[in-house]
PDB file of C-alpha atoms and ligand atoms in Angstrom:
ATOM      1  CA  MET A   1       0.000   0.000   0.000  1.00 94.00           C
ATOM      2  CA  ASN A   2       1.381   3.406  -0.934  1.00 97.00           C
ATOM      3  CA  LYS A   3       1.827   6.133   1.658  1.00 98.00           C
ATOM      4  CA  TYR A   4       0.854   9.683   0.735  1.00 98.00           C
ATOM      5  CA  ILE A   5       0.974  13.017   2.473  1.00 98.00           C
ATOM      6  CA  GLY A   6      -2.119  15.214   2.077  1.00 98.00           C
ATOM      7  CA  ILE A   7      -1.764  18.995   2.285  1.00 98.00           C
ATOM      8  CA  ALA A   8      -4.746  21.341   2.360  1.00 98.00           C
ATOM      9  CA  GLY A   9      -3.497  24.814   1.454  1.00 98.00           C
ATOM     10  CA  THR A  10      -5.558  26.616   4.047  1.00 98.00           C
ATOM     11  CA  ASN A  11      -5.804  27.965   7.584  1.00 98.00           C
ATOM     12  CA  TYR A  12      -9.593  28.382   7.410  1.00 98.00           C
ATOM     13  CA  SER A  13     -11.394  26.225   9.980  1.00 96.00           C
ATOM     14  CA  LYS A  14     -14.417  25.654   7.700  1.00 97.00           C
ATOM     15  CA  SER A  15     -12.384  25.045   4.540  1.00 98.00           C
ATOM     16  CA  LEU A  16     -14.113  22.941   1.878  1.00 98.00           C
ATOM     17  CA  ASN A  17     -10.663  21.903   0.670  1.00 98.00           C
ATOM     18  CA  ALA A  18      -9.747  20.541   4.103  1.00 98.00           C
ATOM     19  CA  LYS A  19     -13.091  18.693   4.191  1.00 98.00           C
ATOM     20  CA  MET A  20     -12.528  17.225   0.750  1.00 98.00           C
ATOM     21  CA  LEU A  21      -9.001  16.109   1.634  1.00 98.00           C
ATOM     22  CA  ASN A  22     -10.317  14.410   4.768  1.00 98.00           C
ATOM     23  CA  PHE A  23     -12.875  12.682   2.614  1.00 98.00           C
ATOM     24  CA  ILE A  24     -10.175  11.599   0.128  1.00 98.00           C
ATOM     25  CA  LYS A  25      -8.190  10.079   3.022  1.00 98.00           C
ATOM     26  CA  LYS A  26     -11.212   8.053   4.157  1.00 98.00           C
ATOM     27  CA  HIS A  27     -12.504   7.178   0.692  1.00 98.00           C
ATOM     28  CA  PHE A  28      -9.191   5.639  -0.429  1.00 98.00           C
ATOM     29  CA  ALA A  29      -8.261   4.116   2.954  1.00 98.00           C
ATOM     30  CA  ALA A  30      -8.371   0.561   1.572  1.00 97.00           C
ATOM     31  CA  GLN A  31      -5.948   1.495  -1.233  1.00 96.00           C
ATOM     32  CA  ALA A  32      -3.552   3.984   0.340  1.00 98.00           C
ATOM     33  CA  ASP A  33      -2.377   5.360   3.663  1.00 98.00           C
ATOM     34  CA  ILE A  34      -2.895   9.128   3.483  1.00 98.00           C
ATOM     35  CA  GLU A  35      -1.515  11.224   6.337  1.00 98.00           C
ATOM     36  CA  LEU A  36      -2.733  14.814   6.536  1.00 98.00           C
ATOM     37  CA  LEU A  37      -0.206  17.533   7.285  1.00 98.00           C
ATOM     38  CA  ASP A  38      -1.303  20.726   9.043  1.00 98.00           C
ATOM     39  CA  ILE A  39       0.583  23.730   7.669  1.00 98.00           C
ATOM     40  CA  SER A  40      -1.805  26.327   9.101  1.00 98.00           C
ATOM     41  CA  GLN A  41       0.330  27.348  12.100  1.00 97.00           C
ATOM     42  CA  TRP A  42       3.756  27.480  10.468  1.00 98.00           C
ATOM     43  CA  PRO A  43       5.548  30.793  11.089  1.00 98.00           C
ATOM     44  CA  LEU A  44       6.016  33.223   8.256  1.00 98.00           C
ATOM     45  CA  PHE A  45       8.987  32.150   6.161  1.00 98.00           C
ATOM     46  CA  SER A  46      12.300  33.943   6.584  1.00 97.00           C
ATOM     47  CA  LYS A  47      15.824  33.002   5.548  1.00 97.00           C
ATOM     48  CA  VAL A  48      16.993  31.804   8.948  1.00 97.00           C
ATOM     49  CA  ASP A  49      20.084  29.731   9.686  1.00 96.00           C
ATOM     50  CA  ALA A  50      19.590  25.987   9.286  1.00 94.00           C
ATOM     51  CA  ASN A  51      19.424  25.400  13.052  1.00 95.00           C
ATOM     52  CA  LEU A  52      16.448  27.789  13.317  1.00 96.00           C
ATOM     53  CA  VAL A  53      14.158  26.054  10.817  1.00 97.00           C
ATOM     54  CA  PRO A  54      10.942  25.256  12.776  1.00 97.00           C
ATOM     55  CA  GLU A  55      10.523  21.725  14.107  1.00 97.00           C
ATOM     56  CA  ALA A  56       7.160  21.366  12.303  1.00 97.00           C
ATOM     57  CA  VAL A  57       8.882  22.054   8.968  1.00 97.00           C
ATOM     58  CA  LEU A  58      11.663  19.534   9.636  1.00 97.00           C
ATOM     59  CA  LYS A  59       9.135  16.857  10.613  1.00 98.00           C
ATOM     60  CA  ALA A  60       6.967  17.563   7.571  1.00 98.00           C
ATOM     61  CA  SER A  61       9.999  17.445   5.326  1.00 98.00           C
ATOM     62  CA  GLN A  62      10.983  14.009   6.662  1.00 98.00           C
ATOM     63  CA  LYS A  63       7.436  12.712   6.159  1.00 98.00           C
ATOM     64  CA  ILE A  64       7.308  13.970   2.568  1.00 98.00           C
ATOM     65  CA  LYS A  65      10.708  12.433   1.805  1.00 98.00           C
ATOM     66  CA  GLN A  66       9.525   9.051   3.069  1.00 98.00           C
ATOM     67  CA  ALA A  67       6.144   9.196   1.289  1.00 98.00           C
ATOM     68  CA  ASP A  68       5.360   7.801  -2.161  1.00 98.00           C
ATOM     69  CA  GLY A  69       3.625  11.020  -3.162  1.00 98.00           C
ATOM     70  CA  VAL A  70       1.806  14.150  -2.051  1.00 98.00           C
ATOM     71  CA  ILE A  71      -1.834  15.131  -2.592  1.00 98.00           C
ATOM     72  CA  PHE A  72      -2.723  18.827  -2.496  1.00 98.00           C
ATOM     73  CA  ALA A  73      -6.144  20.393  -2.077  1.00 98.00           C
ATOM     74  CA  THR A  74      -5.780  24.092  -2.733  1.00 98.00           C
ATOM     75  CA  PRO A  75      -8.291  26.897  -2.387  1.00 98.00           C
ATOM     76  CA  GLU A  76      -7.998  29.779  -4.859  1.00 98.00           C
ATOM     77  CA  TYR A  77      -7.235  33.253  -3.486  1.00 98.00           C
ATOM     78  CA  ASP A  78      -6.971  36.087  -5.993  1.00 98.00           C
ATOM     79  CA  HIS A  79      -6.318  33.668  -8.870  1.00 97.00           C
ATOM     80  CA  SER A  80      -3.460  31.999  -7.038  1.00 98.00           C
ATOM     81  CA  VAL A  81      -2.730  29.757  -4.063  1.00 98.00           C
ATOM     82  CA  PRO A  82      -3.345  31.045  -0.500  1.00 98.00           C
ATOM     83  CA  ALA A  83      -0.365  32.642   1.253  1.00 98.00           C
ATOM     84  CA  VAL A  84      -0.366  29.834   3.834  1.00 98.00           C
ATOM     85  CA  LEU A  85       0.408  27.282   1.104  1.00 98.00           C
ATOM     86  CA  MET A  86       3.051  29.493  -0.539  1.00 98.00           C
ATOM     87  CA  ASN A  87       4.562  29.928   2.927  1.00 98.00           C
ATOM     88  CA  ALA A  88       4.740  26.166   3.512  1.00 98.00           C
ATOM     89  CA  LEU A  89       6.311  25.593   0.094  1.00 98.00           C
ATOM     90  CA  ALA A  90       8.918  28.306   0.728  1.00 98.00           C
ATOM     91  CA  TRP A  91       9.927  26.573   3.982  1.00 98.00           C
ATOM     92  CA  LEU A  92       9.998  23.161   2.331  1.00 98.00           C
ATOM     93  CA  SER A  93      12.091  24.375  -0.614  1.00 97.00           C
ATOM     94  CA  TYR A  94      14.561  26.256   1.578  1.00 96.00           C
ATOM     95  CA  LEU A  95      17.098  23.662   2.732  1.00 85.00           C
ATOM     96  CA  ASP A  96      15.814  20.111   2.600  1.00 88.00           C
ATOM     97  CA  GLN A  97      13.929  19.986  -0.742  1.00 93.00           C
ATOM     98  CA  PRO A  98      11.764  16.914  -0.011  1.00 97.00           C
ATOM     99  CA  PHE A  99       9.613  17.403  -3.112  1.00 98.00           C
ATOM    100  CA  ASN A 100      12.466  16.515  -5.447  1.00 96.00           C
ATOM    101  CA  ALA A 101      11.073  13.942  -7.952  1.00 95.00           C
ATOM    102  CA  LYS A 102       8.065  13.345  -5.665  1.00 97.00           C
ATOM    103  CA  PRO A 103       4.822  12.501  -7.513  1.00 98.00           C
ATOM    104  CA  VAL A 104       2.110  15.053  -6.802  1.00 98.00           C
ATOM    105  CA  LEU A 105      -1.664  15.021  -7.293  1.00 98.00           C
ATOM    106  CA  ILE A 106      -3.355  18.430  -7.334  1.00 98.00           C
ATOM    107  CA  THR A 107      -7.009  18.958  -6.420  1.00 98.00           C
ATOM    108  CA  GLY A 108      -8.982  22.015  -5.391  1.00 98.00           C
ATOM    109  CA  VAL A 109     -12.446  23.281  -4.459  1.00 98.00           C
ATOM    110  CA  SER A 110     -13.713  26.792  -5.162  1.00 98.00           C
ATOM    111  CA  TYR A 111     -17.019  28.558  -4.553  1.00 98.00           C
ATOM    112  CA  GLY A 112     -17.178  29.715  -8.182  1.00 96.00           C
ATOM    113  CA  ALA A 113     -17.483  27.703 -11.394  1.00 96.00           C
ATOM    114  CA  LEU A 114     -13.809  27.340 -12.327  1.00 96.00           C
ATOM    115  CA  GLY A 115     -12.838  25.007  -9.499  1.00 94.00           C
ATOM    116  CA  THR A 116      -9.470  26.618  -8.623  1.00 97.00           C
ATOM    117  CA  SER A 117      -8.132  26.198 -12.175  1.00 98.00           C
ATOM    118  CA  ARG A 118      -6.015  29.345 -11.902  1.00 98.00           C
ATOM    119  CA  ALA A 119      -4.650  28.429  -8.461  1.00 98.00           C
ATOM    120  CA  GLN A 120      -3.808  24.941  -9.707  1.00 98.00           C
ATOM    121  CA  GLU A 121      -1.972  26.344 -12.718  1.00 97.00           C
ATOM    122  CA  HIS A 122       0.135  28.492 -10.365  1.00 98.00           C
ATOM    123  CA  LEU A 123       0.731  25.557  -8.052  1.00 98.00           C
ATOM    124  CA  ARG A 124       2.067  23.496 -10.958  1.00 98.00           C
ATOM    125  CA  LYS A 125       4.491  26.300 -11.843  1.00 98.00           C
ATOM    126  CA  ILE A 126       5.603  26.681  -8.223  1.00 98.00           C
ATOM    127  CA  LEU A 127       6.164  22.929  -7.846  1.00 98.00           C
ATOM    128  CA  ASN A 128       8.300  23.026 -10.998  1.00 97.00           C
ATOM    129  CA  ALA A 129      10.790  25.428  -9.385  1.00 97.00           C
ATOM    130  CA  PRO A 130      14.218  23.758  -9.157  1.00 96.00           C
ATOM    131  CA  GLU A 131      14.173  23.768  -5.340  1.00 96.00           C
ATOM    132  CA  LEU A 132      10.855  21.917  -5.327  1.00 98.00           C
ATOM    133  CA  GLY A 133      11.162  19.830  -8.488  1.00 97.00           C
ATOM    134  CA  ALA A 134       8.058  17.699  -7.989  1.00 98.00           C
ATOM    135  CA  LYS A 135       6.838  15.190 -10.590  1.00 97.00           C
ATOM    136  CA  LEU A 136       3.563  16.383 -12.063  1.00 97.00           C
ATOM    137  CA  MET A 137       1.278  14.311 -14.239  1.00 93.00           C
ATOM    138  CA  GLU A 138       0.790  15.910 -17.644  1.00 89.00           C
ATOM    139  CA  SER A 139      -2.697  17.354 -18.138  1.00 85.00           C
ATOM    140  CA  GLN A 140      -3.883  16.160 -14.700  1.00 88.00           C
ATOM    141  CA  GLU A 141      -6.683  18.346 -13.343  1.00 94.00           C
ATOM    142  CA  PHE A 142      -9.252  17.709 -10.657  1.00 97.00           C
ATOM    143  CA  LEU A 143     -11.336  20.856 -10.396  1.00 97.00           C
ATOM    144  CA  VAL A 144     -14.292  21.114  -8.028  1.00 96.00           C
ATOM    145  CA  GLY A 145     -16.407  24.189  -8.731  1.00 97.00           C
ATOM    146  CA  ARG A 146     -19.501  25.477  -6.915  1.00 97.00           C
ATOM    147  CA  GLY A 147     -18.210  23.870  -3.720  1.00 96.00           C
ATOM    148  CA  PHE A 148     -21.239  24.690  -1.600  1.00 96.00           C
ATOM    149  CA  GLN A 149     -23.402  22.561  -3.878  1.00 96.00           C
ATOM    150  CA  THR A 150     -20.946  19.850  -4.939  1.00 96.00           C
ATOM    151  CA  VAL A 151     -19.226  19.109  -1.615  1.00 96.00           C
ATOM    152  CA  ALA A 152     -21.369  17.746   1.222  1.00 96.00           C
ATOM    153  CA  GLU A 153     -20.889  18.588   4.906  1.00 94.00           C
ATOM    154  CA  ASN A 154     -18.675  15.511   5.398  1.00 94.00           C
ATOM    155  CA  GLY A 155     -16.628  16.353   2.283  1.00 95.00           C
ATOM    156  CA  GLN A 156     -18.293  13.699   0.119  1.00 96.00           C
ATOM    157  CA  LEU A 157     -18.521  14.751  -3.515  1.00 97.00           C
ATOM    158  CA  GLU A 158     -21.521  14.551  -5.800  1.00 96.00           C
ATOM    159  CA  ALA A 159     -21.601  11.320  -7.849  1.00 97.00           C
ATOM    160  CA  SER A 160     -20.107  12.573 -11.152  1.00 96.00           C
ATOM    161  CA  LEU A 161     -17.184  14.210  -9.315  1.00 97.00           C
ATOM    162  CA  LEU A 162     -16.640  11.116  -7.206  1.00 97.00           C
ATOM    163  CA  LYS A 163     -16.331   9.043 -10.369  1.00 97.00           C
ATOM    164  CA  GLU A 164     -13.828  11.549 -11.736  1.00 97.00           C
ATOM    165  CA  LEU A 165     -11.890  11.481  -8.462  1.00 98.00           C
ATOM    166  CA  ASP A 166     -11.695   7.673  -8.585  1.00 98.00           C
ATOM    167  CA  GLN A 167     -10.298   7.901 -12.120  1.00 97.00           C
ATOM    168  CA  GLN A 168      -7.793  10.594 -11.130  1.00 97.00           C
ATOM    169  CA  PHE A 169      -6.614   8.595  -8.121  1.00 98.00           C
ATOM    170  CA  SER A 170      -6.197   5.454 -10.155  1.00 97.00           C
ATOM    171  CA  ALA A 171      -4.192   7.394 -12.792  1.00 97.00           C
ATOM    172  CA  PHE A 172      -2.082   8.851  -9.980  1.00 98.00           C
ATOM    173  CA  GLU A 173      -1.307   5.392  -8.562  1.00 98.00           C
ATOM    174  CA  THR A 174      -0.173   4.282 -12.024  1.00 97.00           C
ATOM    175  CA  PHE A 175       1.948   7.429 -12.300  1.00 97.00           C
ATOM    176  CA  VAL A 176       3.528   6.794  -8.882  1.00 98.00           C
ATOM    177  CA  ALA A 177       4.412   3.234  -9.938  1.00 97.00           C
ATOM    178  CA  ALA A 178       5.978   4.540 -13.180  1.00 96.00           C
ATOM    179  CA  VAL A 179       8.042   7.155 -11.301  1.00 95.00           C
ATOM    180  CA  LYS A 180       9.252   4.447  -8.879  1.00 92.00           C
ATOM    181  CA  LYS A 181      10.238   2.191 -11.775  1.00 91.00           C
ATOM    182  CA  GLU A 182      12.139   5.072 -13.404  1.00 87.00           C
ATOM    183  CA  GLY A 183      13.960   5.653 -10.110  1.00 82.00           C
ATOM    184  CA  ASP A 184      14.944   1.968  -9.867  1.00 81.00           C
ATOM    185  CA  GLN A 185      16.583   1.962 -13.287  1.00 76.00           C
TER     186      GLN A 185
HETATM  187  C1  FMN B   1      -8.893  36.700  -0.234  1.00 69.26           C
HETATM  188  C2  FMN B   1      -9.767  35.784  -1.038  1.00 69.26           C
HETATM  189  C3  FMN B   1      -9.608  35.688  -2.397  1.00 69.26           C
HETATM  190  C4  FMN B   1     -10.397  34.818  -3.145  1.00 69.26           C
HETATM  191  N1  FMN B   1     -10.163  34.711  -4.481  1.00 69.26           N
HETATM  192  C5  FMN B   1     -10.817  33.789  -5.204  1.00 69.26           C
HETATM  193  C6  FMN B   1     -10.495  33.597  -6.579  1.00 69.26           C
HETATM  194  O1  FMN B   1      -9.630  34.245  -7.132  1.00 69.26           O
HETATM  195  N2  FMN B   1     -11.170  32.628  -7.263  1.00 69.26           N
HETATM  196  C7  FMN B   1     -12.139  31.859  -6.664  1.00 69.26           C
HETATM  197  O2  FMN B   1     -12.695  30.991  -7.323  1.00 69.26           O
HETATM  198  N3  FMN B   1     -12.478  32.041  -5.363  1.00 69.26           N
HETATM  199  C8  FMN B   1     -11.848  32.983  -4.615  1.00 69.26           C
HETATM  200  N4  FMN B   1     -12.159  33.162  -3.285  1.00 69.26           N
HETATM  201  C9  FMN B   1     -13.279  32.392  -2.688  1.00 69.26           C
HETATM  202  C10 FMN B   1     -12.919  31.091  -1.942  1.00 69.26           C
HETATM  203  O3  FMN B   1     -12.124  31.324  -0.829  1.00 69.26           O
HETATM  204  C11 FMN B   1     -12.301  30.070  -2.865  1.00 69.26           C
HETATM  205  O4  FMN B   1     -13.269  29.735  -3.835  1.00 69.26           O
HETATM  206  C12 FMN B   1     -11.745  28.831  -2.141  1.00 69.26           C
HETATM  207  O5  FMN B   1     -11.207  27.984  -3.151  1.00 69.26           O
HETATM  208  C13 FMN B   1     -12.723  28.094  -1.258  1.00 69.26           C
HETATM  209  O6  FMN B   1     -12.037  27.075  -0.583  1.00 69.26           O
HETATM  210  P1  FMN B   1     -12.026  26.865   1.003  1.00 69.26           P
HETATM  211  O7  FMN B   1     -13.439  26.633   1.437  1.00 69.26           O
HETATM  212  O8  FMN B   1     -11.163  25.661   1.196  1.00 69.26           O
HETATM  213  O9  FMN B   1     -11.449  28.107   1.603  1.00 69.26           O
HETATM  214  C14 FMN B   1     -11.406  34.038  -2.515  1.00 69.26           C
HETATM  215  C15 FMN B   1     -11.575  34.163  -1.142  1.00 69.26           C
HETATM  216  C16 FMN B   1     -10.774  35.017  -0.411  1.00 69.26           C
HETATM  217  C17 FMN B   1     -10.957  35.085   1.098  1.00 69.26           C
END
């Protein structure tokens, strides 16, 4: 069974993205072990000496390094990712670089119709930075628009989205296996 780290790019207590990520963890529990990482309380990034990097960042970095992949659920703020997610990625890219060659699945819920498409496009670019260097599936998109209607209180998605999520997850598992095989060669 693969182990994944789930990161909701939010510090909002009622976040639909956090709910959806929780749901993803439960929904795929028989196929994968998904551990959720809380980035909401990390201090604002600054270029400190290595011995002053926060403990939470070091722990998260270790967990990401050991995981088979990372699943993001990002809200969209002003056509980009929330500052709390950018902050976490700055910390994680600073010294340790645990995302290097790590397979990543990107998801996101918005209130509007576009389902965080612009935030996800930015996130792909950010994750392509040399200090992050994640492995992104070509043309992978899981966009959840009109979140108040399509995401239930427990994070469960409406049927057509759930089917799409199952397909995306299965494609991601295949991608993770291919990346592993590449690494073994
Ligand atoms: C500062 C701010 C900016 C926002 N900008 C956008 C935006 O550009 N596009 C969008 O679809 N929703 C925007 N929203 C609305 C929602 O926060 C957004 O749809 C989000 O993805 C909802 O996810 P959440 O429930 O996990 O916070 C914005 C909200 C805030 C507070």
